[in-house]
XYZ file of C-alpha atoms in Angstrom:
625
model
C -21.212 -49.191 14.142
C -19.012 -48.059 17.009
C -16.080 -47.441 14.794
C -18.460 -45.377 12.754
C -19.734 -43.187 15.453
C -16.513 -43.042 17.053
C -15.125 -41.296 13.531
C -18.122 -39.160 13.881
C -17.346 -38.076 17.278
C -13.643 -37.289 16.315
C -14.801 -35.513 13.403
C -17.346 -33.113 15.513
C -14.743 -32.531 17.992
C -11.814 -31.377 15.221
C -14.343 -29.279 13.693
C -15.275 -27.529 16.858
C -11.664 -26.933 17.627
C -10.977 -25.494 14.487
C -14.232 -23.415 14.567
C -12.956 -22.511 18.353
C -9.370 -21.257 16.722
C -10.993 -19.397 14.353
C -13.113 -17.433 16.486
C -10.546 -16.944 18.701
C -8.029 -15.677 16.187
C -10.722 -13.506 14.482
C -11.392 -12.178 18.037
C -7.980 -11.987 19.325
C -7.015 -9.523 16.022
C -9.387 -7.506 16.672
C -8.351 -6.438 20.061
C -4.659 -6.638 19.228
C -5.538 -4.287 15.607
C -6.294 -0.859 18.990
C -3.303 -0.772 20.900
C -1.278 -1.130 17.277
C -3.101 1.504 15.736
C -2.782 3.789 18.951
C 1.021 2.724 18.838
C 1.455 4.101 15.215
C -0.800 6.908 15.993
C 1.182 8.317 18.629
C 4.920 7.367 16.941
C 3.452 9.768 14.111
C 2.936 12.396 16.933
C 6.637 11.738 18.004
C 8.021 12.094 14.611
C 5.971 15.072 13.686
C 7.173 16.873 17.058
C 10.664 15.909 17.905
C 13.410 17.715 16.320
C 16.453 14.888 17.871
C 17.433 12.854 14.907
C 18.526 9.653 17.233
C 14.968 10.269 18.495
C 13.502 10.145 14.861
C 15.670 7.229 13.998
C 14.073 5.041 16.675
C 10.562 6.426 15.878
C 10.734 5.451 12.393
C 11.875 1.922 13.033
C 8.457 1.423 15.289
C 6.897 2.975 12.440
C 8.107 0.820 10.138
C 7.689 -2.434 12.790
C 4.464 -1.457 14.109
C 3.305 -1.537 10.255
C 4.684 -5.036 9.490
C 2.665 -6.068 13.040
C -0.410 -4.351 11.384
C 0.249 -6.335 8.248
C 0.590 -9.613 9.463
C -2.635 -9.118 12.446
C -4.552 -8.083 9.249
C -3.546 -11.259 7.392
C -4.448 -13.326 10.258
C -7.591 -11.399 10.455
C -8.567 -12.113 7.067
C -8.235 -16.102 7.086
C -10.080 -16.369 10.343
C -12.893 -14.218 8.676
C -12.638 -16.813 6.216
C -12.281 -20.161 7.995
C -15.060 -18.547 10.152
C -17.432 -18.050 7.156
C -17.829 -14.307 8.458
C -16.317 -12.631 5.639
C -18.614 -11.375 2.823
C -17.700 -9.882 -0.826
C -19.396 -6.524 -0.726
C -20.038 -5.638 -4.342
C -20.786 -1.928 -5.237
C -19.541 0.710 -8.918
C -15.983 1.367 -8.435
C -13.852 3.565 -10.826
C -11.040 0.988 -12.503
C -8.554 4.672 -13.038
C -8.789 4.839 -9.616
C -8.063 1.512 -8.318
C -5.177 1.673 -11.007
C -3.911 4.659 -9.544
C -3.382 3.831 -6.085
C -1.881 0.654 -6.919
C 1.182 2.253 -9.331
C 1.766 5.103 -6.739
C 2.493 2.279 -3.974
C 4.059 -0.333 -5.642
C 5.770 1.980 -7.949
C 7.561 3.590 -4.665
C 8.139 0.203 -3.038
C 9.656 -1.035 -6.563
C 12.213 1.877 -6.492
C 13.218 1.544 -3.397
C 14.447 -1.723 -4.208
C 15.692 -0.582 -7.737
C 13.542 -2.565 -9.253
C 11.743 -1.141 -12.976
C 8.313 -1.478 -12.479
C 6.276 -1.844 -15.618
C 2.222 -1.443 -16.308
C 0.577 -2.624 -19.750
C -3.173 -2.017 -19.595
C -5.755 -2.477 -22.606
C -6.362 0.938 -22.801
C -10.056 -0.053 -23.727
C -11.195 -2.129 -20.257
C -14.578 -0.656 -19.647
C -13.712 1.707 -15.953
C -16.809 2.496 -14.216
C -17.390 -1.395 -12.989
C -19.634 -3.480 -10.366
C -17.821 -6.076 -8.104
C -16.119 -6.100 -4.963
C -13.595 -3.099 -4.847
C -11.682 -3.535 -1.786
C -11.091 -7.554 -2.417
C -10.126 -7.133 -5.897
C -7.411 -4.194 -5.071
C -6.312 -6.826 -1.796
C -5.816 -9.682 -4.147
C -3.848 -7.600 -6.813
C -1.727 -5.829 -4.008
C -0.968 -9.304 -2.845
C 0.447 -10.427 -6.234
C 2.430 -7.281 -6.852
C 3.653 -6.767 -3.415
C 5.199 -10.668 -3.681
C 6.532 -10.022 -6.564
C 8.777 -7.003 -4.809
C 9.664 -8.961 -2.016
C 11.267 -12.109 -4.089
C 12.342 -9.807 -6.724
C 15.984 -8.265 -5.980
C 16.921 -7.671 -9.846
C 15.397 -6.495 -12.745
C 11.461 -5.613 -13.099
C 8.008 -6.470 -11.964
C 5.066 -6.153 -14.223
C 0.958 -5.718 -13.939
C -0.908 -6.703 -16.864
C -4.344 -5.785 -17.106
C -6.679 -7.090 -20.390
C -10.170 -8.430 -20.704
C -12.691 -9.985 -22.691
C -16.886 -9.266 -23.690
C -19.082 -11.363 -22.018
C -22.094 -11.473 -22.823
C -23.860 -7.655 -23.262
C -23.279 -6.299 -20.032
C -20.057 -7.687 -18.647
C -16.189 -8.565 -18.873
C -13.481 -10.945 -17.890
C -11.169 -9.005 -16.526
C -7.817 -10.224 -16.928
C -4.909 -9.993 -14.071
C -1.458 -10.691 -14.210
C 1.689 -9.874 -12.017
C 4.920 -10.856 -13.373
C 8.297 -10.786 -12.191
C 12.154 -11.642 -12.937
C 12.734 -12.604 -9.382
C 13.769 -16.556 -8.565
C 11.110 -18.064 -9.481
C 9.126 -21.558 -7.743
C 11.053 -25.410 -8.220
C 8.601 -27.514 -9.621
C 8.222 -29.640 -6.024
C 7.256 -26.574 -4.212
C 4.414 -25.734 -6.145
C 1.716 -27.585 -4.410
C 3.377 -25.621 -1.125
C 2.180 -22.300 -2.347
C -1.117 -22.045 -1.067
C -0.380 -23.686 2.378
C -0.756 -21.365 5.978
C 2.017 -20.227 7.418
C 4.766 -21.512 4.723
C 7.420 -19.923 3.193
C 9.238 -21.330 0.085
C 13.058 -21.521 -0.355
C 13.384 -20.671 3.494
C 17.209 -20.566 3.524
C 17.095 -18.023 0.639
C 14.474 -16.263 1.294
C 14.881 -15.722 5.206
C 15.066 -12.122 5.473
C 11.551 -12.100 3.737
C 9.022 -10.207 6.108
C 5.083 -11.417 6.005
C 3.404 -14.732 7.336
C 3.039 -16.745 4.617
C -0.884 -16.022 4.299
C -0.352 -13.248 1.266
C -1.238 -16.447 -1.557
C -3.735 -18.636 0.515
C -5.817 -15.239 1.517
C -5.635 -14.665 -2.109
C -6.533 -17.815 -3.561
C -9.849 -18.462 -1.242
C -10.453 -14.156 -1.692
C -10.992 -15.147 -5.872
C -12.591 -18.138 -4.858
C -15.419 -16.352 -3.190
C -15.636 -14.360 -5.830
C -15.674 -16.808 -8.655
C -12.590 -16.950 -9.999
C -8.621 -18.949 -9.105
C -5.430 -17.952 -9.487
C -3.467 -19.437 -11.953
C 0.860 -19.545 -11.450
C 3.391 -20.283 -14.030
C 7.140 -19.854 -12.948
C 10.544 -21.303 -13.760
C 13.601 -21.752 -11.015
C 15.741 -18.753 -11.230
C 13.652 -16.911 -14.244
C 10.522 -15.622 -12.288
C 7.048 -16.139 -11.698
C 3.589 -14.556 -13.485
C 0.406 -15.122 -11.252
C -2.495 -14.416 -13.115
C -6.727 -14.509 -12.798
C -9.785 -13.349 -14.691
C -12.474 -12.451 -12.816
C -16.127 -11.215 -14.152
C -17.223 -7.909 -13.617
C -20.325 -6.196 -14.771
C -19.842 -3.247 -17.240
C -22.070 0.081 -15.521
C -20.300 2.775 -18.229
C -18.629 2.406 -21.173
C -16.125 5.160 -20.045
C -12.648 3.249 -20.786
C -9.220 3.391 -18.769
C -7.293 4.777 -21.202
C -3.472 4.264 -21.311
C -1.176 3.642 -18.375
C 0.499 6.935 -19.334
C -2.428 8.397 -18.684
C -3.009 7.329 -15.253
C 0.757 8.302 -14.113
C 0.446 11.610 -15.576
C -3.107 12.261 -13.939
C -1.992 11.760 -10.263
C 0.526 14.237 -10.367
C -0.037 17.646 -9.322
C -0.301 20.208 -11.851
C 2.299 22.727 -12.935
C 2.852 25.453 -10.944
C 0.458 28.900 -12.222
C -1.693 26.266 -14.534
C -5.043 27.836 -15.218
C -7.895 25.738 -13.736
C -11.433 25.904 -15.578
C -14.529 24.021 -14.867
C -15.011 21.043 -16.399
C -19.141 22.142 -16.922
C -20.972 25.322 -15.350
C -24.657 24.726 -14.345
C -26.183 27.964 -13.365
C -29.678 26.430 -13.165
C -28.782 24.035 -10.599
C -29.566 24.371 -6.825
C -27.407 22.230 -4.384
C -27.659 22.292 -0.749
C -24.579 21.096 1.629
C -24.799 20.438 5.143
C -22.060 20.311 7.358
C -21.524 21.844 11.220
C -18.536 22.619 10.243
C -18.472 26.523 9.081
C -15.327 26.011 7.288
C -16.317 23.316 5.518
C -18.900 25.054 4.138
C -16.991 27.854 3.158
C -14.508 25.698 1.382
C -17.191 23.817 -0.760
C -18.538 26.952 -1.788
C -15.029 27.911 -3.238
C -14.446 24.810 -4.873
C -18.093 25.042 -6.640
C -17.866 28.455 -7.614
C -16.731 28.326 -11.040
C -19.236 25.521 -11.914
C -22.100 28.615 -11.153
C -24.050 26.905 -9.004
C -26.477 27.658 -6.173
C -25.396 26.602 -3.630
C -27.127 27.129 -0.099
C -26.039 25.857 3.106
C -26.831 24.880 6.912
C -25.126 23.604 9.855
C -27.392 21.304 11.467
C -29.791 18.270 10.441
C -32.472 20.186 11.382
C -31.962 23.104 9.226
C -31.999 20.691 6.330
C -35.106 19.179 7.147
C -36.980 22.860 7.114
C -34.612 23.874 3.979
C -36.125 20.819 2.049
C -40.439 21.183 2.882
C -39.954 24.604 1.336
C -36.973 24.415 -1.382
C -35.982 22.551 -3.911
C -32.465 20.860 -4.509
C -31.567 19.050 -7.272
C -28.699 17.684 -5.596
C -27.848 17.538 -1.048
C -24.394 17.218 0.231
C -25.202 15.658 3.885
C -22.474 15.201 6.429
C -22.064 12.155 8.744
C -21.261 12.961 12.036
C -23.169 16.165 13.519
C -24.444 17.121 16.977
C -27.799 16.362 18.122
C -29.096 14.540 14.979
C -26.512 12.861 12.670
C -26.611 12.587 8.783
C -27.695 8.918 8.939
C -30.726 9.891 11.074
C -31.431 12.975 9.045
C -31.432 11.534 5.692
C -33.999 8.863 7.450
C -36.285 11.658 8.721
C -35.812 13.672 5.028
C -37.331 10.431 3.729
C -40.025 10.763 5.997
C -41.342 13.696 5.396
C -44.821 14.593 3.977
C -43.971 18.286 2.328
C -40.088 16.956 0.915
C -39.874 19.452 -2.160
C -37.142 17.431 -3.549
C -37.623 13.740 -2.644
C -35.717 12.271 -6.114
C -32.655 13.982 -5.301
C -29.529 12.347 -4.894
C -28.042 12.382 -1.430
C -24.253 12.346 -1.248
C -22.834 11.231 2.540
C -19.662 13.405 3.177
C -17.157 12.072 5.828
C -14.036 12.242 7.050
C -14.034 8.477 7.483
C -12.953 6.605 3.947
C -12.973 3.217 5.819
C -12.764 -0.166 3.668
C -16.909 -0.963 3.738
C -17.774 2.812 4.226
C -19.460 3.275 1.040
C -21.533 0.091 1.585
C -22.707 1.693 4.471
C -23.866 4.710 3.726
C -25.411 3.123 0.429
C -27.554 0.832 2.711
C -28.531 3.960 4.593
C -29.956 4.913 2.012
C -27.599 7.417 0.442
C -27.016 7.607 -3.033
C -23.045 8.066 -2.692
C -20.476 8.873 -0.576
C -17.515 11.675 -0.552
C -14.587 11.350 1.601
C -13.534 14.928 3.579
C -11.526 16.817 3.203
C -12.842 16.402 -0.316
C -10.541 16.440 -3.264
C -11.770 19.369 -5.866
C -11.763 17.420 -9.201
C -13.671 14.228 -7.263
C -16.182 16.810 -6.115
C -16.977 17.859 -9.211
C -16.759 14.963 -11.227
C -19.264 13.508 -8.497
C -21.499 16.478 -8.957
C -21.738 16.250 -12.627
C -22.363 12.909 -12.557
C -25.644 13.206 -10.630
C -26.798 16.437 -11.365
C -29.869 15.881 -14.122
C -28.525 16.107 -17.844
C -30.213 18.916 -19.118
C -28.684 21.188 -15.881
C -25.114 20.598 -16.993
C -23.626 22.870 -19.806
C -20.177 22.175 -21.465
C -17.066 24.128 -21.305
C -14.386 23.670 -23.970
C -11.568 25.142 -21.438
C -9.878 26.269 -24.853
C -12.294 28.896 -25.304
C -12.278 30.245 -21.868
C -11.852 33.775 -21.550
C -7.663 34.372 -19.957
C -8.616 36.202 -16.853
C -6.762 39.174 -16.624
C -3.873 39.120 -13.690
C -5.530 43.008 -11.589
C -7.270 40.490 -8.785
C -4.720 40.383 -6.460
C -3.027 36.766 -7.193
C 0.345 37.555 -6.763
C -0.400 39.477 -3.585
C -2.440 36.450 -2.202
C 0.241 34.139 -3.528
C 3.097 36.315 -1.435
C 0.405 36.098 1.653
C 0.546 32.419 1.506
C 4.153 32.184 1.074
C 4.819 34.113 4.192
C 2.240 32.523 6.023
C 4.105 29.408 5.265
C 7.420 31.339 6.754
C 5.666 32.490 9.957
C 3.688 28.556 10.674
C 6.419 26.015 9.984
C 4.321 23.297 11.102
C 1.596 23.620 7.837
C 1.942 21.543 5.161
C 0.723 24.703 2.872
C 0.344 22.470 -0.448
C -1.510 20.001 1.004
C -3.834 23.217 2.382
C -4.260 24.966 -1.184
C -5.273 21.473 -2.465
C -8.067 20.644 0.151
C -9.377 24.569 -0.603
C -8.973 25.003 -4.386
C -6.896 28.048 -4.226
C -4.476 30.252 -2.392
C -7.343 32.938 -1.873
C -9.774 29.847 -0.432
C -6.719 28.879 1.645
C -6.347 32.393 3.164
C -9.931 32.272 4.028
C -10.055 28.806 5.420
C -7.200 29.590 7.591
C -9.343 32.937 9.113
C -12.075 30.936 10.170
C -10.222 28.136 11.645
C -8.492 30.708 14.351
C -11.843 31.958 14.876
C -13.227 28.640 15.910
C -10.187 27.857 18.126
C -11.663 29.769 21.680
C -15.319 28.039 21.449
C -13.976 24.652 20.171
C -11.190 24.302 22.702
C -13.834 24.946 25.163
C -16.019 22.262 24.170
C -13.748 19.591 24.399
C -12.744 20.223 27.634
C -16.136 20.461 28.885
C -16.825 17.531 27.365
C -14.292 15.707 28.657
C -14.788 16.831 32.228
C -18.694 15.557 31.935
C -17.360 12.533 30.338
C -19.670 12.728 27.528
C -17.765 10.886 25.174
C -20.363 11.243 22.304
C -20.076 14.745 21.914
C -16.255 14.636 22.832
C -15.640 12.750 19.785
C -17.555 14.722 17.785
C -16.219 17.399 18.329
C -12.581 15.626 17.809
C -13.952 14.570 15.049
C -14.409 17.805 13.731
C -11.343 19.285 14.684
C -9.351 16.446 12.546
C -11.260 17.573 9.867
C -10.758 21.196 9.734
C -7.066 21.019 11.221
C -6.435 18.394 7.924
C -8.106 20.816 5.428
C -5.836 23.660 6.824
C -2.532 21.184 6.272
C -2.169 20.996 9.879
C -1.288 17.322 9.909
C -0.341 17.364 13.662
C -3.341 18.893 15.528
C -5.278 16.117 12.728
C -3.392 12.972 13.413
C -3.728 14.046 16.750
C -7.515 14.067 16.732
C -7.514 11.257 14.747
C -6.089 8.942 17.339
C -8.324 10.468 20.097
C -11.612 10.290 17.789
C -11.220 6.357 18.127
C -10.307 6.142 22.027
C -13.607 8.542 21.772
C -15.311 5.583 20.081
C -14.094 3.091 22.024
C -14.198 5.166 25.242
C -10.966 4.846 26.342
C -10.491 7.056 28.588
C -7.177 6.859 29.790
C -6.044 7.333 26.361
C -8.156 10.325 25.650
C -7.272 11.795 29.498
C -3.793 11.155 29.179
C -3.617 12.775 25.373
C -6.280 15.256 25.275
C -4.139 18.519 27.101
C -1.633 17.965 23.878
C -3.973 18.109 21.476
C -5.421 21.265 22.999
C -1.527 22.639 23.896
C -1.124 22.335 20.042
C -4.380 23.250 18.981
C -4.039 26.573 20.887
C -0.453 27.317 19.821
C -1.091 26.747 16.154
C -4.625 28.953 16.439
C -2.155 31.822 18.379
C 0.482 31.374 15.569
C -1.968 31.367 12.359
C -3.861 34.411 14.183
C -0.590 36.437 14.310
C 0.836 35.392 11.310
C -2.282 36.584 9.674
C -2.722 39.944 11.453
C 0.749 40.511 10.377
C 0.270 40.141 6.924
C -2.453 42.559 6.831
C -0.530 45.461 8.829
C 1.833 44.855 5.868
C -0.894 45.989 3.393
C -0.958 49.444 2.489
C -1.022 52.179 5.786
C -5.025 53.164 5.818
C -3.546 56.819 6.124
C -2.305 56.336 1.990
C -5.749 55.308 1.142
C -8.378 57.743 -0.070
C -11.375 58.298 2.598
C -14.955 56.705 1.144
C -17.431 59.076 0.508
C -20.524 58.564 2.671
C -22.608 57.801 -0.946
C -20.285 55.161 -2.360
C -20.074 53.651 1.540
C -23.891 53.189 1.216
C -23.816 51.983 -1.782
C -21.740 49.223 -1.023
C -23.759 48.771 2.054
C -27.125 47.889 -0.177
C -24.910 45.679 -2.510
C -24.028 43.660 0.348
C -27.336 43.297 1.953
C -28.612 42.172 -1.629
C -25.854 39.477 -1.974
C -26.645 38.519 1.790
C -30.328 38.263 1.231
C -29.527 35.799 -1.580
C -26.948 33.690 0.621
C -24.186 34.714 -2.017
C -20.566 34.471 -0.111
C -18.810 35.898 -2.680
C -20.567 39.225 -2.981
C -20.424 40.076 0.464
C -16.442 39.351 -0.162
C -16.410 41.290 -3.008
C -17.796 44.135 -1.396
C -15.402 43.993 1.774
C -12.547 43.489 -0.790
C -13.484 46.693 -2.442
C -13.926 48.663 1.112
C -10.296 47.556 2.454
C -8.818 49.772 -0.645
C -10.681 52.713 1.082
C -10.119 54.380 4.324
C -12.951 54.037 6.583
C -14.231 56.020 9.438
C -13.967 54.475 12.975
C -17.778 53.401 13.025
C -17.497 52.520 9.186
C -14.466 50.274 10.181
C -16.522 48.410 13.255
C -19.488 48.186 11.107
C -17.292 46.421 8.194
C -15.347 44.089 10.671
C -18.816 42.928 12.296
C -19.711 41.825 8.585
C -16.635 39.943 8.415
C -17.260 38.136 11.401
C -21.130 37.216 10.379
C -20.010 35.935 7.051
C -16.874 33.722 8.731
C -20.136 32.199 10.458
C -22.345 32.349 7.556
C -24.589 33.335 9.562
C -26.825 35.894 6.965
C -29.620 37.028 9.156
C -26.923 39.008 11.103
C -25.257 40.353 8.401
C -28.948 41.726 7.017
C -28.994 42.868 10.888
C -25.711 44.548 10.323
C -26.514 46.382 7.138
C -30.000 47.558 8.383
């Protein structure tokens, strides 16, 4: 009996350690995951700033260290989550293409680096809209394939991706990583899975990781069902392999792996875009406190034809929705005063909601592992990441817009545009623009706004905004009301990002989390740079833009407006303003920039231009009256 409760006591006591270690590692990489990602923050300011190449030699190698630290805390991370029981497999509809994607863009680039031939062979029939557990299933195949680089130094690694029906309404999808690298001796097998151990130490000593990559794995697909199976031979290589069930939401298929290389890269240079669908009929409304965010997702909806109507605040979009009705809301997260999270809560609330069945999309500029969970329990019906990508915006949209709504285009039949509206001047604008602000990535700009022109525009309203928003951080800071302060950081990242200002965005970006986390000597100690910077690069676009248009043609060339056609255009704007349409109040102050104007005609025009870079219509009506 003793000896019995004397194993007992032993046995309570081990267990309590271990649940003490775990807790305590699961704890300790928590706080160890801020000051790393506040070190690589602010070595991506360094790089981005300093011209001295010994000084960007030394800031890539704590790039490139801080990032193995980040691997290995996460690693750690993970297994405590697990020997803690606190980690949970989060299932939600994932895209397969895009999972796909990701993976061949990374491991493709690591593989090269290395001169290794990396190969994919996919069934081009697996179903690709899926339910399961996104994030785990692209950890444990990132695992496998990112092994197989580091113990491969010759020849090729492979992913193989096949599955099987089961039953109606799901599949066994079928992993497999396989490489030519040295392979496992028989004896060390059983040594795979174990914490902490690496095989082949002597030969494999300049290997970087922990030795958690397998045993994460291995109790990841345990959780989730399934095991992961190894076959390898001394000096050949090694395939790991698992099959893992997955329930089938749309029949839409992968395709061929030479169809997912060739849709991630950019398009050719002057290709045509079309619409995938147009859906005149269809009202959407997008809220966002963000002007030029607004602006931008008009652009990139403008050849689909539809309505779109927008506000800046939550509650604008609760009095939009008791008297309109939207078949579809784009609802930011984080806004002053009342947030999307507590405005979609109040929406649902309402008595008078003239639109309570339609879908509510959650845009941020947050695509965090989990984030989609999250806004799904909120009750959302999706989630968009900002700044959003144009062909994932409308895909989205035409996937929840109702049926009848959406009409076809067969982009072979679409009218060729003729080349009288200004695209080679706006695509010499950009390219000087590009001259004159070094620091913009310009590409990465046109991308995030759908167009040179929308690039142009985005870039107007973002100098605009520089005065009022440098202003509000600081006196947010100084009242040490870090809420609003990283809102409005928050905000900046966004718009300085869309803009291809990576600097002033990675910038905020670091700041927006000591704002969460209220760190203030971080955010003291970094804030005046970000400002310096956002300042100069406002001051720089502002010039560079005003030069541009002194360039255009002298107003004394151009033929004076007669006072008839000026009122004409007047009346056409006031109609398109009345109706919330962007584009013809553009139109209209495209058309009066060929004319000259008188010097009351010219004040009149420019306070237009100002009330529309605001959206705000009830001045413009003010205006035109």
């Amino acid at each position: 009996q003793n000896y019995i409760r004397q194993l007992q006591e032993e046995r309570e006591k081990a267990n309590r350690a271990s649940e003490a270690k775990s807790v305590f590692l699961y704890n300790m990489s928590h706080e160890i995951r801020t000051p790393i990602n506040a070190i690589l923050g602010m070595d991506e300011i360094l790089i981005r700033e300093s011209d001295d190449e010994a000084t960007l030699n030394r800031a890539r190698d704590i790039r490139v260290a801080g990032s193995t630290l980040l691997e290995i805390v996460n690693d750690i991370l993970d297994l405590s989550k697990i020997e803690a029981g606190k980690l949970e497999i989060i299932p939600g509809e994932y895209d397969l293409r895009e999972l796909l994607r990701g993976l061949i863009l990374m491991i493709g680039t690591r593989a090269e680096s290395k001169g290794l031939e990396f190969r994919v062979d996919i069934d081009p029939e697996i179903p690709a809209i899926l339910y399961g557990d996104e994030v785990r299933i692209r950890q444990c195949i990132t695992n496998l394939l990112t092994n197989a680089v580091k113990y491969t130094d010759t020849g090729s690694v492979t992913l193989s991706l096949s599955f099987e029906q089961d039953g109606a309404d799901n599949i066994r999808l079928g992993v497999a990583v396989s490489d030519t690298g040295i392979g496992i001796r028989e004896e060390d097998l059983s040594k795979l899975f174990m914490e902490f151990q690496r095989l082949d130490e002597r030969r494999n000593r300049n290997v970087e990781g922990t030795g958690l990559g397998m045993s994460i794995t291995r109790e990841l697909l345990g959780l989730m069902g399934s095991d992961l199976e190894v076959e390898s031979k001394y000096g050949s290589g090694s395939t790991f392999s698992f099959r893992i069930r997955q329930r089938v939401l749309r029949k839409d298929s992968v395709g061929s792996a030479d169809s997912l290389v060739m849709e991630q890269r950019p398009a050719a240079s002057g290709q045509k875009y079309a619409p995938g669908f147009t859906a005149p009929e269809a009202s959407v409304l997008v809220v966002d406190d963000t002007y030029m965010n607004l602006v931008v997702i008009e652009g990139l909806l403008k050849p689909t034809k539809i309505r779109i109507e927008t506000v800046t605040s939550g509650e604008e979009a609760l009095e939009r929705v008791q008297h309109t009705h939207y078949d579809l809301i784009l609802l930011d997260h984080r806004m002053p005063v009342m947030d999307g999270i507590e405005t979609l809560k109040r929406m649902k609330e309402l008595k008078h909601h003239q639109c309570p069945e339609a879908p509510v999309i959650a845009l941020t500029a947050n695509a965090i592992s989990g984030a989609k969970e999250q806004y799904l329990r909120a009750g959302f019906t999706d989630y968009m990441s900002k700044p959003v990508e144009p062909e994932k915006l409308e895909d989205m949209i035409r996937h929840y817009l109702p049926e009848e709504l959406i009409h076809a285009v067969k982009k072979d039949l679409l009218p060729v545009e003729d080349d009288h509206t200004g695209k080679a001047e706006v695509r010499s604008d950009v390219k000087r623009l590009e001259e004159k602000v070094s620091s913009l990535n310009v590409d990465l700009g046109i991308r995030n706004c759908g167009s040179e022109k929308g690039y142009l525009n985005a870039c107007g309203i973002f100098c605009q905004a520089v005065k009022d928003n440098e202003a509000g951080i600081r006196d947010a800071l100084d009242r040490q009301d870090f809420e609003k302060y990283t809102i409005l950081v928050h905000a900046l990242k966004s718009s300085a990002r869309m803009i291809g200002a990576e600097e002033v965005s990675s910038t905020a970006l670091v700041l927006e989390g000591a704002g969460e986390r209220q760190d203030e000597a971080t955010i003291v100690s970094l804030t005046p740079w970000l400002l310096k910077k956002y300042v100069e690069l406002g001051s720089d676009l502002e010039k560079a833009l005003s030069d541009l248009q002194q360039q255009k043609q002298p107003t004394e060339d151009l033929v004076r407006i007669s006072e008839n056609d000026y009122q004409n255009a007047l009346h056409l704007m006031e109609a398109a303003a009345s109706g919330m349409d962007y584009d013809g109040v553009q139109d209209m102050l495209n058309m009066l920039a060929g004319y000259r104007l008188t010097a009351e005609q010219e004040a009149q025009v420019n306070e237009v231009k100002t009330a529309l870079d605001h959206l705000d219509w009830d001045r413009i009506t003010e205006i035109l009256k």
